[in-house]
Amino acid sequence: QVQLVESGGGSVQAGGSLRLTCTGSGLTAGSHCLGWFRESAGAERAGVAVFCLSGGATYYADSVRGRSTIAQDNAEDTVSLQIDSLTPEDTGMYICAAGASLLAWTEFPRLRPRFWGRGTHVAVSS
């Protein structure tokens, strides 16, 4: 049974940074890519970033590319996402997900991660 536990988030001032961490348990080859989706008011759920534990491939959405880094933590099945230069547009529910490949992020919703966390809320104030 795959379980995903998120930490981080909260309230942040615009211009600041946040770090979100997702720890997976029970991960298999079909769930070795760990990453984040965001749900915002008035917008559909969309992929933000993903890191594949096997091979280290990464993907960043245009909205965060260039100001964010996703990487594996020292713990084997833990991935952290840091986003800098936050704006109110970054506000939303950030949901960790695990899937078999980056395609579950780049081709979402046609392809989808198999496993989802409960989410952690981020509020960026101006």
XYZ file of C-alpha atoms in Angstrom:
126
model
C 0.000 0.000 0.000
C 1.512 3.310 -1.117
C 1.113 6.181 1.316
C 2.217 9.772 0.810
C 2.742 12.192 3.673
C 3.213 15.894 2.970
C 4.759 18.565 5.152
C 5.502 22.252 4.725
C 3.225 24.937 3.376
C 1.421 27.566 5.413
C 1.284 31.320 5.022
C 4.109 33.109 3.254
C 4.763 36.700 2.214
C 5.159 37.456 -1.471
C 8.795 37.333 -2.463
C 9.552 34.643 0.066
C 10.208 30.939 -0.334
C 8.537 27.746 0.717
C 9.665 24.146 0.963
C 7.280 21.257 0.606
C 8.281 17.709 1.473
C 6.644 14.467 0.452
C 7.588 11.147 2.008
C 6.405 7.982 0.362
C 6.104 4.508 1.779
C 5.452 1.307 -0.100
C 6.738 2.831 -3.334
C 7.332 0.513 -6.271
C 8.523 0.855 -9.851
C 5.006 1.993 -10.690
C 5.179 4.856 -8.229
C 8.803 5.991 -8.202
C 8.095 9.478 -9.548
C 7.134 11.787 -6.666
C 5.898 15.292 -7.236
C 3.303 17.950 -6.717
C 0.067 19.200 -8.172
C -1.650 22.438 -7.277
C -5.323 23.285 -7.023
C -6.127 26.995 -6.991
C -9.400 28.894 -6.788
C -10.897 29.078 -10.249
C -8.303 26.755 -11.767
C -8.140 23.050 -12.399
C -5.610 20.821 -10.759
C -2.276 21.078 -12.567
C 1.154 19.539 -12.241
C 3.845 21.679 -10.629
C 6.999 19.567 -10.463
C 8.119 15.960 -10.211
C 11.280 13.993 -9.419
C 11.746 10.363 -10.394
C 13.659 8.480 -7.725
C 14.911 5.984 -10.275
C 17.110 7.934 -12.665
C 16.600 11.427 -11.261
C 14.496 12.831 -14.117
C 12.656 16.039 -13.321
C 9.906 18.180 -14.767
C 8.800 21.707 -13.863
C 5.643 23.462 -14.982
C 6.123 26.806 -16.733
C 4.603 28.543 -13.711
C 7.526 27.564 -11.449
C 10.382 26.797 -13.844
C 13.463 28.869 -13.095
C 12.493 29.643 -9.521
C 12.003 26.202 -8.055
C 14.009 23.072 -7.321
C 12.776 19.568 -6.677
C 15.201 16.992 -5.363
C 15.506 13.832 -3.346
C 16.187 14.322 0.329
C 18.654 12.261 2.284
C 15.802 9.930 3.191
C 15.388 7.419 0.401
C 11.740 7.949 -0.509
C 11.453 11.649 0.280
C 11.324 14.473 -2.209
C 11.343 18.190 -1.448
C 10.212 21.082 -3.597
C 11.453 24.587 -2.942
C 9.764 27.501 -4.683
C 11.337 30.958 -4.489
C 10.066 34.416 -5.406
C 6.545 33.502 -4.403
C 3.582 35.503 -5.679
C -0.110 35.355 -4.703
C -0.632 33.267 -7.862
C 1.230 30.455 -6.097
C -1.562 30.204 -3.543
C -3.390 26.900 -3.513
C -3.592 23.363 -2.251
C -0.403 21.470 -3.041
C -0.972 17.750 -3.369
C 1.795 15.162 -3.470
C 1.395 12.363 -5.978
C 3.271 9.250 -7.041
C 3.295 7.828 -10.512
C 5.174 5.631 -12.915
C 6.663 8.393 -15.070
C 6.853 12.121 -15.789
C 4.019 11.650 -18.273
C 1.562 11.588 -15.391
C 2.482 15.253 -14.923
C 3.103 16.400 -18.496
C 0.060 14.598 -19.929
C -2.310 15.220 -17.018
C -5.281 14.636 -16.946
C -5.101 12.229 -19.874
C -2.508 10.344 -17.821
C -2.629 10.555 -14.043
C -0.496 9.610 -11.057
C -1.747 6.494 -9.400
C -1.427 7.660 -5.808
C -2.281 10.926 -4.103
C -1.609 12.558 -0.749
C -4.108 14.674 1.174
C -2.533 17.999 0.304
C -1.117 20.945 2.186
C -2.342 24.503 1.778
C -0.116 27.409 0.788
C -1.264 31.010 1.069
C 0.937 33.764 -0.372
C 0.005 37.281 0.696
C 1.071 40.456 -1.064
